[in-house]
XYZ file of C-alpha atoms in Angstrom:
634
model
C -17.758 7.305 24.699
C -19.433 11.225 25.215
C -17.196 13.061 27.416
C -18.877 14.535 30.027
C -19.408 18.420 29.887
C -18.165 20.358 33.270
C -21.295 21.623 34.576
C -21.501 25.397 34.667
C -21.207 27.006 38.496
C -24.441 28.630 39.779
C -23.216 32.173 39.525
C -21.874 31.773 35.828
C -25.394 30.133 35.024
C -28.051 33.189 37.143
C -25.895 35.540 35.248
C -25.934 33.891 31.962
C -29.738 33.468 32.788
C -30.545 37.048 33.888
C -28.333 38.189 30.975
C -30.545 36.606 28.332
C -33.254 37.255 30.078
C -32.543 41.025 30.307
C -31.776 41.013 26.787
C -35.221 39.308 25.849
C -36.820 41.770 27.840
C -35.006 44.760 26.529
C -35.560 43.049 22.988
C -39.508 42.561 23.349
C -39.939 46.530 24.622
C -37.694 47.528 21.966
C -40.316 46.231 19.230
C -43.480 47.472 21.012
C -42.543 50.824 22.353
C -41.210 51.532 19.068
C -44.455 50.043 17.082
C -46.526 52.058 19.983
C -44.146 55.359 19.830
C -43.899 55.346 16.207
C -48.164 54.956 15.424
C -48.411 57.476 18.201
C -45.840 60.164 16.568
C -47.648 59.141 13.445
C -50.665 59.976 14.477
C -49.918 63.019 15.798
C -47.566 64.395 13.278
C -50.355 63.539 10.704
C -52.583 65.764 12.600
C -50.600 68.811 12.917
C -49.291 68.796 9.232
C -52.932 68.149 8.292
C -53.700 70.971 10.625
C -50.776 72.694 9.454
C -51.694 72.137 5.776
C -55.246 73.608 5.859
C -53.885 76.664 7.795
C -51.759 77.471 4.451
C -55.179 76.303 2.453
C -56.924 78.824 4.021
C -54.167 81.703 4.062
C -53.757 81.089 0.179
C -57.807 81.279 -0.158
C -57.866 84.446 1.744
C -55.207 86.071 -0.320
C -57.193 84.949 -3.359
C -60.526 85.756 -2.086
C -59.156 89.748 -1.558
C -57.941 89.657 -5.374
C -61.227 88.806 -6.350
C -63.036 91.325 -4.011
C -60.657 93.824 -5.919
C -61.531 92.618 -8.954
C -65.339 92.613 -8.293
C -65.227 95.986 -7.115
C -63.206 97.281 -10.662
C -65.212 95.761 -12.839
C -68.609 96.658 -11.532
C -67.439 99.797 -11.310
C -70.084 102.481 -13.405
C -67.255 103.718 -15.751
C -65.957 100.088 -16.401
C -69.412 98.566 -16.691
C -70.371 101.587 -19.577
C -67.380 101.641 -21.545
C -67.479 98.019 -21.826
C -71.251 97.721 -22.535
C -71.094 100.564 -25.285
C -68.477 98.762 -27.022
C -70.451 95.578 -26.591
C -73.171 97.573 -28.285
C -71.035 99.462 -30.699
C -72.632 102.674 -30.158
C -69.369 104.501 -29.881
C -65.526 103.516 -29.884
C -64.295 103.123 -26.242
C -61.796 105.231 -25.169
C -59.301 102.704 -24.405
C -56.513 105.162 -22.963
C -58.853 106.784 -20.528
C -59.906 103.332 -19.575
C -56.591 102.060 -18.994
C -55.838 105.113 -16.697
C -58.846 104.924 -14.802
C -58.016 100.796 -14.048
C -54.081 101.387 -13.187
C -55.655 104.647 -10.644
C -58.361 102.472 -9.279
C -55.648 99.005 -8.767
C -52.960 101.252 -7.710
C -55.345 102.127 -4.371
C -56.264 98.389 -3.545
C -53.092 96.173 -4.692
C -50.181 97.471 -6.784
C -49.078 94.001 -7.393
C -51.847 92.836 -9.147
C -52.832 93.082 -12.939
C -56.743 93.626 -14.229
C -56.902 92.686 -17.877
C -60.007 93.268 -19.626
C -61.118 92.423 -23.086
C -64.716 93.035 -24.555
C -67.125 91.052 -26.660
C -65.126 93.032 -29.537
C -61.205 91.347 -28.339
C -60.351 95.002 -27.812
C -58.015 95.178 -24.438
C -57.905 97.186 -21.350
C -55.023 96.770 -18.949
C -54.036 98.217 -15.326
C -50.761 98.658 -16.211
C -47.893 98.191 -18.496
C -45.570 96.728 -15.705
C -46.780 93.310 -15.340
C -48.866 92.027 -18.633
C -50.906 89.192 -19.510
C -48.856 86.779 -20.976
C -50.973 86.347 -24.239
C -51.361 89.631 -26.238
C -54.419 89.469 -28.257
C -58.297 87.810 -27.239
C -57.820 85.096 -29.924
C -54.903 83.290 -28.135
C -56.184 83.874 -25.026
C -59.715 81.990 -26.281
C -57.387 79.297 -27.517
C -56.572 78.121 -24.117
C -57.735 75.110 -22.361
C -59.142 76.790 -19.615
C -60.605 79.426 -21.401
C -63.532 77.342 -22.475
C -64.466 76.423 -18.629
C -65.081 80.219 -17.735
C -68.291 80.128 -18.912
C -69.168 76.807 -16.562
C -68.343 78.980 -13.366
C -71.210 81.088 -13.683
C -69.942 84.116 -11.943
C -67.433 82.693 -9.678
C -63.340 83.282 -10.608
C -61.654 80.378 -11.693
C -58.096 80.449 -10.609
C -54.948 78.579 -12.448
C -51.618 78.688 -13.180
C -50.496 81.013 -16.416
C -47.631 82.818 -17.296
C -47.016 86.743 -17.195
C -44.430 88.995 -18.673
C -42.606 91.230 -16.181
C -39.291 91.717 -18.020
C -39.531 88.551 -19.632
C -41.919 85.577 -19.045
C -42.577 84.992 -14.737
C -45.295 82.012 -13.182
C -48.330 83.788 -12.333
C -51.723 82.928 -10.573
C -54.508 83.926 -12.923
C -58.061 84.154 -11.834
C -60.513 84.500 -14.652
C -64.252 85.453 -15.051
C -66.668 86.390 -17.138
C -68.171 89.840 -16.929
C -72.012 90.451 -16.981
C -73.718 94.161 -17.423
C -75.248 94.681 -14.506
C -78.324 95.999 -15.596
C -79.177 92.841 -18.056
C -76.881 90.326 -16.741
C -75.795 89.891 -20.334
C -71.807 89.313 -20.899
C -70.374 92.293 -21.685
C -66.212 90.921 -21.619
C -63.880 88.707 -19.611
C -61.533 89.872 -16.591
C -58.296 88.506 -15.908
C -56.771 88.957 -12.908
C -52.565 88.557 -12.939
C -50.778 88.371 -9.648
C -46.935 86.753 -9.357
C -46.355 83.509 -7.865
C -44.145 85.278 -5.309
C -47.048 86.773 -3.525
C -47.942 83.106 -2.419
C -44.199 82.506 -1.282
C -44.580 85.403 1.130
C -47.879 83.554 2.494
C -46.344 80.351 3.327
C -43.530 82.038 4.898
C -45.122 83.660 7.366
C -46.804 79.586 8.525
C -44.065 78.067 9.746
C -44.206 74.324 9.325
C -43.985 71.950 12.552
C -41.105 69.661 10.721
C -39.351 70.523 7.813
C -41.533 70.100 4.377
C -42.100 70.345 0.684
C -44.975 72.391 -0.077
C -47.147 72.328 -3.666
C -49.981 74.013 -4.739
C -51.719 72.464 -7.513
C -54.398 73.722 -9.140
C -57.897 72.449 -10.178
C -56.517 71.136 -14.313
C -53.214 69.377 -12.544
C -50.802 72.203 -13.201
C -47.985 73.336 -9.598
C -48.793 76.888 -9.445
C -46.408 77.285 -6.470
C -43.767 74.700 -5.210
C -41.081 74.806 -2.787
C -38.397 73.704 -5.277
C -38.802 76.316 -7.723
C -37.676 74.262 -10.851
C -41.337 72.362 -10.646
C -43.676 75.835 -10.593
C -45.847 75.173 -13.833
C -45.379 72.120 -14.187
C -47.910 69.213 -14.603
C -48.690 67.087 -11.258
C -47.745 63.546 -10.563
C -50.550 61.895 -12.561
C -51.037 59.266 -9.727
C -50.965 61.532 -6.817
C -53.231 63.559 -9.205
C -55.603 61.122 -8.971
C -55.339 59.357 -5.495
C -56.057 63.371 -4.445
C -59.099 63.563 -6.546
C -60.677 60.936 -5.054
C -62.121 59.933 -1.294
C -58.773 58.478 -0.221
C -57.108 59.163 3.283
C -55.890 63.056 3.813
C -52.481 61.782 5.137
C -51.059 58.757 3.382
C -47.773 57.163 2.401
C -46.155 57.897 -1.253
C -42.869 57.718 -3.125
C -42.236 60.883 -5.057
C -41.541 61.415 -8.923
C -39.191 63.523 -9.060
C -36.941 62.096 -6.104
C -37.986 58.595 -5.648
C -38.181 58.774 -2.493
C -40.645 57.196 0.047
C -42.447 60.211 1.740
C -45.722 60.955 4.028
C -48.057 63.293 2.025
C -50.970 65.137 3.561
C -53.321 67.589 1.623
C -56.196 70.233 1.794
C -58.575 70.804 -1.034
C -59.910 74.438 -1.281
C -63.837 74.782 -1.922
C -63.208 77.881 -3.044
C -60.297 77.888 -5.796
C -60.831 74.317 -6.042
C -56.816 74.680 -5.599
C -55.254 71.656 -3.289
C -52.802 72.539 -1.035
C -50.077 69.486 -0.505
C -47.195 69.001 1.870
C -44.853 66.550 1.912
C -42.389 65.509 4.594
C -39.469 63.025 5.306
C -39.710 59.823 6.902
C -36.759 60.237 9.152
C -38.157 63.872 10.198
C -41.676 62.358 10.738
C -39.808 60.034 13.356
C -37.277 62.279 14.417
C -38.492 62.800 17.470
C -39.078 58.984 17.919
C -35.782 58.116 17.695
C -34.511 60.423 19.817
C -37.003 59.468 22.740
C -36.662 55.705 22.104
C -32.757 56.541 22.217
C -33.393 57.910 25.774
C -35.390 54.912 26.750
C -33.044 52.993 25.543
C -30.245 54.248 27.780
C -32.372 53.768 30.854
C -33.234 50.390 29.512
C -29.765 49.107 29.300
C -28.940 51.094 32.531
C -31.390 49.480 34.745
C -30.263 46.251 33.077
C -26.875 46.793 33.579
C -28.016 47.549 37.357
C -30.467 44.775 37.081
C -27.579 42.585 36.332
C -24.841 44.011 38.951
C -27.525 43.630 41.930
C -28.347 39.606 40.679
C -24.648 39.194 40.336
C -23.926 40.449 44.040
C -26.613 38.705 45.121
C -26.034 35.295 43.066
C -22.474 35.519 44.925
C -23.896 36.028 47.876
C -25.435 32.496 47.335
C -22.713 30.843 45.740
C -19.923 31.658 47.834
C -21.111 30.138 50.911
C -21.926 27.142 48.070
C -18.596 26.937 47.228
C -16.974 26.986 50.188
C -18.723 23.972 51.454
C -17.997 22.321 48.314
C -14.533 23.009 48.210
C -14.607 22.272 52.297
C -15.938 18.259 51.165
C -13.454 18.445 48.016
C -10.785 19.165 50.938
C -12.064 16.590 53.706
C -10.684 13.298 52.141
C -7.130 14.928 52.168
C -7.114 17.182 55.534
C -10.082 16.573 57.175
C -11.493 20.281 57.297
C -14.790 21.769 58.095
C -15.851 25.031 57.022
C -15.411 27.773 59.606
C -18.671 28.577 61.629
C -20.178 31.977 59.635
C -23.619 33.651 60.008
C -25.666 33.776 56.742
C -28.472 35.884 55.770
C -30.311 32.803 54.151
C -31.894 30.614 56.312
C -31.098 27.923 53.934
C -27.447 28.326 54.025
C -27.482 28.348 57.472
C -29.530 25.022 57.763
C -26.994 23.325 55.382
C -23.460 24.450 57.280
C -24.918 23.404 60.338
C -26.288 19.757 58.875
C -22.681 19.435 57.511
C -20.864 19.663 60.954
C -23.062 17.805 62.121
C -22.391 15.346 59.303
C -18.743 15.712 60.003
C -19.189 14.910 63.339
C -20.676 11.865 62.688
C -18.282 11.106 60.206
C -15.426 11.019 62.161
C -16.802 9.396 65.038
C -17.743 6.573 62.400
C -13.575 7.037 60.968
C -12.114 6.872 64.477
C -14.004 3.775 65.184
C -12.701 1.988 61.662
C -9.634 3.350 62.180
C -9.677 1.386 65.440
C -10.737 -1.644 63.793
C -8.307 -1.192 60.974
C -5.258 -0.913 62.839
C -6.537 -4.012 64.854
C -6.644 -6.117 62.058
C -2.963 -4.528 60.296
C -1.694 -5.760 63.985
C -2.939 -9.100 63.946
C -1.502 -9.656 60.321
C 1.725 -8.002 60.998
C 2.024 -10.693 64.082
C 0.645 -13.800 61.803
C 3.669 -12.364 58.824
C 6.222 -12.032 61.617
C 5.435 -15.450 63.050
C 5.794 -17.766 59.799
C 8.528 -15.050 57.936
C 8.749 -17.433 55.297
C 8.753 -20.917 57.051
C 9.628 -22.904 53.970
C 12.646 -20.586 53.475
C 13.346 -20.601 57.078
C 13.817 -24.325 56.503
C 15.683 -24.525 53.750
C 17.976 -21.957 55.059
C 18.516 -24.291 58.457
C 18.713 -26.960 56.198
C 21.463 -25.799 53.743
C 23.910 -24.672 57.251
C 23.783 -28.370 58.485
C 24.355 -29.810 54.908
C 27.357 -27.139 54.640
C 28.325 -28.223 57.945
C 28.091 -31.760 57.154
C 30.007 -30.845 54.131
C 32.924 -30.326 56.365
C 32.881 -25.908 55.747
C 32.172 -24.628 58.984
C 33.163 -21.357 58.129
C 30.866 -21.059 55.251
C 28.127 -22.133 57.548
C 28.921 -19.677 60.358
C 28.235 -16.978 58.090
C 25.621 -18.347 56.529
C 24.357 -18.361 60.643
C 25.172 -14.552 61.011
C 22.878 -13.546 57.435
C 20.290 -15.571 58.832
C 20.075 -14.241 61.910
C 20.877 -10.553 60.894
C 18.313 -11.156 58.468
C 15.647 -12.147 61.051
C 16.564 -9.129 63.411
C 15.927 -7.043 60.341
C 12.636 -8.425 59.647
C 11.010 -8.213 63.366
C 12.984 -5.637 64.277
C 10.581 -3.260 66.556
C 11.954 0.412 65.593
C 10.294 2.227 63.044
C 9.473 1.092 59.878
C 11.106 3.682 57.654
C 14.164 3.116 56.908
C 16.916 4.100 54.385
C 17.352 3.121 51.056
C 21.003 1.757 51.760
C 19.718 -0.413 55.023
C 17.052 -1.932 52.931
C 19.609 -2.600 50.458
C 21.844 -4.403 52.631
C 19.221 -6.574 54.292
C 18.569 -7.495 50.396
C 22.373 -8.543 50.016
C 22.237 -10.961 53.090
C 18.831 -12.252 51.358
C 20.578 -13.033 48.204
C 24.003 -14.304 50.291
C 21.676 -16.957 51.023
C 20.773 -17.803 48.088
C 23.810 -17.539 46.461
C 25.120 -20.415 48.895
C 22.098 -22.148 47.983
C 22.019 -21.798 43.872
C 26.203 -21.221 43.818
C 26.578 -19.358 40.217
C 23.675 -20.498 38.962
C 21.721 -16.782 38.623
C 23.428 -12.915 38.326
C 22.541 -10.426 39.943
C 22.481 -6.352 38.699
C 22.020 -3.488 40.983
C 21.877 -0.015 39.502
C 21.339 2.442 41.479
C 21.522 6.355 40.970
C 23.793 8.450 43.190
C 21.904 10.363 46.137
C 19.246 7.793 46.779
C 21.269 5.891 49.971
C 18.476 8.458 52.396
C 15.630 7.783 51.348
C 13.213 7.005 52.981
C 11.767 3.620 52.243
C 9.505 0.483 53.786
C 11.005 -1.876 55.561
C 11.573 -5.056 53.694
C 10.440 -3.211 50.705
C 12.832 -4.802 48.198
C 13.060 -8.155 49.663
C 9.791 -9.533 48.851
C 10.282 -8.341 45.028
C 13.307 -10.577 44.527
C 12.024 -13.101 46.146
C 8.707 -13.157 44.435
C 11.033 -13.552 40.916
C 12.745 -16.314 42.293
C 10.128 -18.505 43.496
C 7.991 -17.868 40.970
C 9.993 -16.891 37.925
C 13.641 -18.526 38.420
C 12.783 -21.335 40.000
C 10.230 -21.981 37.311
C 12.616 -22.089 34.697
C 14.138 -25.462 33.719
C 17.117 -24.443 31.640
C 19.178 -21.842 31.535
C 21.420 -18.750 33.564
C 18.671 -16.609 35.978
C 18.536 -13.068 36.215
C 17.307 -10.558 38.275
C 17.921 -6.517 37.691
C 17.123 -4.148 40.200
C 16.843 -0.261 39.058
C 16.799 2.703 41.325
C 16.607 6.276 39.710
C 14.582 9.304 40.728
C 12.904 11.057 37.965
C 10.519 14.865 38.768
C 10.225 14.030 42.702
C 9.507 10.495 42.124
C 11.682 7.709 43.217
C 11.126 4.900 40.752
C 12.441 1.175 41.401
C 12.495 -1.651 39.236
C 12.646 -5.586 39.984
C 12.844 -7.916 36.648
C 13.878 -11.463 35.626
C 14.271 -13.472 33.052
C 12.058 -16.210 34.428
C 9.284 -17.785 33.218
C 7.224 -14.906 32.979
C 3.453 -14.610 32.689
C 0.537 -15.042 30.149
C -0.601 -11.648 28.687
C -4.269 -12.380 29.407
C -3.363 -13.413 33.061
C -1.307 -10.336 33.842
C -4.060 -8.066 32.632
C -6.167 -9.341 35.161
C -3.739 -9.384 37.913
C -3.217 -5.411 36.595
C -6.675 -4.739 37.252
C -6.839 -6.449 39.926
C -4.170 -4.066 41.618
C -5.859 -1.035 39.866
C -8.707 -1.734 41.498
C -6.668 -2.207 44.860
C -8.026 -5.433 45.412
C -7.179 -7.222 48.641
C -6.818 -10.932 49.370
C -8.529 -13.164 52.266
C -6.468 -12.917 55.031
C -6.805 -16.871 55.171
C -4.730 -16.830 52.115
C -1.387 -16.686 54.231
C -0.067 -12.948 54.100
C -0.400 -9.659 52.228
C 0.598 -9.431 48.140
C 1.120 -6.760 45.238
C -2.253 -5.397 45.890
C -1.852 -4.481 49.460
C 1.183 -3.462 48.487
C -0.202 -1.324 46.021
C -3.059 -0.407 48.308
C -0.897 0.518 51.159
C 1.147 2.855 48.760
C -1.905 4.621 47.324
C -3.297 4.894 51.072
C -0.006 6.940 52.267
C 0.567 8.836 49.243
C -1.694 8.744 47.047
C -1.806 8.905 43.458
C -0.112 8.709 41.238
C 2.602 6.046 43.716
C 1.989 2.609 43.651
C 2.710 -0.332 41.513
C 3.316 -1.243 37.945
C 3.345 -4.616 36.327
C 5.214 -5.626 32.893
C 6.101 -7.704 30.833
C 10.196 -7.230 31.117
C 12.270 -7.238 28.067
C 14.323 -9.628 29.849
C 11.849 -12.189 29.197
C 10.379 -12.522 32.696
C 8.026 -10.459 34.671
C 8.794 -7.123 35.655
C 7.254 -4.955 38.648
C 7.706 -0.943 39.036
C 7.027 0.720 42.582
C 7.117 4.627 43.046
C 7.581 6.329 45.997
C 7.679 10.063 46.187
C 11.443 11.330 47.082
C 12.033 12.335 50.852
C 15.497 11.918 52.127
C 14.874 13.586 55.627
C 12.933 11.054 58.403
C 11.374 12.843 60.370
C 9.527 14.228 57.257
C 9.067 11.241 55.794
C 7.458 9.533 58.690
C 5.411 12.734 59.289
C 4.256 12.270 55.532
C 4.150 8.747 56.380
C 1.475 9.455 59.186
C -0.678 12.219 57.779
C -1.496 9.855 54.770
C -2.189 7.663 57.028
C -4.405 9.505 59.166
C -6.593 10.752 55.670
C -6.853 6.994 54.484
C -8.655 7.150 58.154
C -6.304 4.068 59.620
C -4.108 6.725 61.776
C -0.197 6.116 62.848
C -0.636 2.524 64.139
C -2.304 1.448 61.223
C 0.690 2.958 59.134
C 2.976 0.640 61.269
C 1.344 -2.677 60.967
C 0.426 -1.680 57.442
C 4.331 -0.889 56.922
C 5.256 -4.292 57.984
C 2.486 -5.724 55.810
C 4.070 -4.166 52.602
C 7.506 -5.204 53.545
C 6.243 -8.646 53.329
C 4.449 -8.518 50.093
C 4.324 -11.712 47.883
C 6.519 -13.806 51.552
C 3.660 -16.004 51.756
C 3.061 -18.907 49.601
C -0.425 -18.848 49.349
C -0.452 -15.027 48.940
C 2.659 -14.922 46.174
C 0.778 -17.467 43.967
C -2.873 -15.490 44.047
C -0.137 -12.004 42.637
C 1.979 -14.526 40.170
């Protein structure tokens, strides 16, 4: 069989609900303010670095663009443009010196960091200065670069890449190269190279401070880095993919993982029209969303503040509901034992208030309805405590009369004289109108003038053991409470049995507040199936028809469990002895007056009130007297 789960009180279950509820709620913002905050700071950190990006584009161009204003302005010069057409010419040999002096004077006004290398349609060189040089020496190595060829596609315009310079040994250098025409024909009368350091472009992007931190590469228009960031990759070939993804019509801000690193980065770029140079930034997740994480942190904390409030308000007011709740439940959990009602409070909630006040008025009701029972209850205990007093065992009544005039017959008179006395003391007992407690000892001696009897009746026929633990002569006991257990095993145990000595063992011992006594023979006994039933049929405090002639182990039982309670009543076994065996409790209380006030407050909460405990009292003393009665227990 499923055991049955406790339920869960209200206030544990509204603050288990408003818990998960909280947490779903906190849990569902989470993932869309973060999806929401996240495309947002996207968005908008892919517009400023794009913004940011084509800013440094168009610094870069503008430093470029005044190179090649420099160089436009040397070269067309009259004294450049007629030493290099006469040597294109060959009327006369150029005077190379005087050339060179007149470049380094003329560069030395408009940018001393900058190199103009000429060479004419002869390969003969003419150079600004000696300081910073073009990294190849003569015309035929410089025709032999890659580049070199695509000059002559540009048709006018400077072409600007990535070449190396000697400054002191080899340096990166930007080189812009272009093809010089005589101004009077047009016809090409030499190339110009113009050599400035990578550095100059380092100074540029310092002074364009980035809005989060950022690797920057230039790259130019064949794939090479002319400028990087991390030094180590200046002249270096381009990622080949990013190369290409850039060349195309893709997005201007997209997601990449780098080559060098490996790691997964946002990369925005800006071509130049001008240099034909693209301008690329790259920048770190974690910075991108930097300032993400630190609002959504922040929101966070409120969040789980205002759920944390959320959830001390619903808990205040959840109590606020449930104790009221609780104390009328534990006022009806108390009412069976004391009779309680809950004390007269005013509620905020109209509902609680409608409920207390339908409950007094239940318990009103209630015990009008238990004081009229009662009434009738203690009517009927009277009228069978009268019927019990009345017959008190007629057939033993007359075989007691009958075995004094036998005895007397017999010629012992003084054997029936005191046979006279135990009767008689033993019918005081019995009616006897005082209270129905009484002490262990007196109920013991009313039991040794029942067995006197039948001792002169049955001679040495049956034994008799009493065993009784020291301290137990006060308490506080029924009336007749032992009696009608012995006599029970002899009529329907003993007497039963055709052969053989009887026995009956009474044990009295007190065991963790309990008071425990024991009545066995070795009788006849009963069937197992038949003293199951007669077991449940005092578990289930079963009582029989009044028309069955008096009161038996289940109103004992009954009576027991109405005064005290559980766990005090009776037990039934099978005894070792070989007979039947019976077991009442009683809970230990040596002082009367307590006693009988116990007595009378269990009473009252069965509903049957002090009377009904003393007709009841009787009742049990007489358990299993009448015939009828003991034969429906045996």
């Amino acid at each position: 069989m499923r055991a049955i789960r406790r339920p869960l009180p209200i206030l544990a279950q509204l603050w288990a609900g408003m818990f998960l509820i909280a947490v779903l709620v906190i849990a569902l913002t989470i993932f869309f303010n973060y999806r929401f905050n996240s495309q947002t700071m996207l968005n908008r950190m892919a517009d400023n670095t794009q913004e940011s990006v084509e800013q440094l584009s168009d610094k870069i161009d503008v430093l470029l663009r005044q190179y090649d204003q420099f160089a436009h302005l040397v070269v067309f010069d009259s004294r450049v443009q007629r030493t290099l057409a006469e040597a294109g010419y060959g009327r006369e040999e150029p005077d190379a010196v005087g050339l060179n002096r007149y470049l380094g004077e003329r560069t030395r006004h408009i940018a001393g960091d900058m190199l103009i290398h000429l060479f004419d349609t002869a390969g003969r060189a003419y150079a600004s200065t000696d300081a910073l040089q073009l990294f190849w020496r003569n015309y035929d190595e410089v025709a032999a670069i890659s580049w070199y060829a695509k000059m002559a596609t540009m048709d006018g315009h400077m072409l600007w890449v990535y070449g190396p310079a000697w400054r002191d040994g080899e340096i990166p250098a930007i080189i812009g190269a272009r093809k010089i025409k005589n101004a009077d024909d047009l016809h090409i009368v030499g190339d110009l190279f113009v050599v400035v350091p990578v550095d100059r472009i380092n100074r540029v992007i310092a002074e364009t401070p980035p809005p989060i931190e950022r690797k920057v590469q230039v790259m130019d228009p064949l794939g090479n880095i002319v400028y990087s960031t991390v030094p180590d990759e200046i002249g270096t070939a381009a990622d080949i993919g990013l190369f290409a993804k850039i060349a195309g019509s893709g997005p201007l801000f997209f997601d990449w993982t780098t080559r060098e690193e490996g790691r997964r980065v946002y990369v925005t770029y800006a071509k130049s029209a001008y240099s034909g140079w693209t301008t690329i930034a790259y920048f770190d997740r974690e910075a991108v969303y930097s300032d993400t994480t630190r609002m959504w942190g922040a929101a966070l904390l409120t969040i789980a503040s205002g759920a944390a409030l959320a959830l001390i308000l619903v808990g205040y007011f959840a109590w606020t509901l449930t104790k009221p709740i609780r104390q009328l439940a534990l006022g009806m959990n108390r009412l069976g034992r004391e009779g309680v009602r809950p004390l007269g409070m005013r509620f905020a909630s109209m509902e609680i208030s409608l409920l207390y006040a339908n409950y007094n008025r239940m318990l009103d009701q209630l015990k009008e309805l238990i004081d009229r029972l009662s009434e009738q209850q203690i009517s009927v205990q009277r009228a069978q405590l009268v019927a019990l007093k009345a017959q008190f065992r007629p057939h033993f009544l007359y075989n007691s009369l009958n075995l004094i005039y036998w005895t007397i017959e017999d010629g012992r008179p003084r054997e029936a004289q005191d046979m006279t006395i135990a009767l008689g003391e033993l019918l005081r007992y019995s009616v006897h109108p005082s209270s129905e407690l009484v002490t262990l000892r007196d109920d013991l001696d009313q039991l040794e003038r029942y067995l006197f009897l039948q001792r002169a009746r049955y001679g040495d026929r049956f034994r008799f053991e009493l065993e009784t633990e020291e301290g137990l002569g006060r308490q506080r006991v029924f009336r007749l409470m032992l009696q009608p257990l012995v006599e029970n095993a002899f009529r329907h145990g003993l007497e039963r049995k055709p052969e053989g000595d009887w026995l009956i063992r009474v044990r009295i011992r007190h065991m963790d507040g309990t008071m425990h006594c024991t009545v066995e023979d070795n009788g006849v006994g009963m069937e197992a199936g038949r003293l199951r039933a007669l077991e449940a049929s005092i578990a289930l405090e079963r009582r029989e028809d009044a028309n069955a002639g008096g009161i038996g182990l289940s109103n004992l039982h009954h009576q027991i469990r109405s005064f005290f309670g559980p766990p005090y009543g009776l037990r039934l076994f099978a005894s070792p002895l070989g007979g039947f065996g019976v077991t009442l409790t009683l809970p230990l209380n040596e002082d009367k007056e307590a006693g009988e006030d116990k007595l009378m407050h269990g009473g009252r909460a069965a509903g049957a009130g002090k009377e009904a405990y003393d007709g009841a009292g009787a009742g049990a003393g007489q358990a299993g007297e009448a015939e009828g009665g003991d034969a429906d227990d045996r």
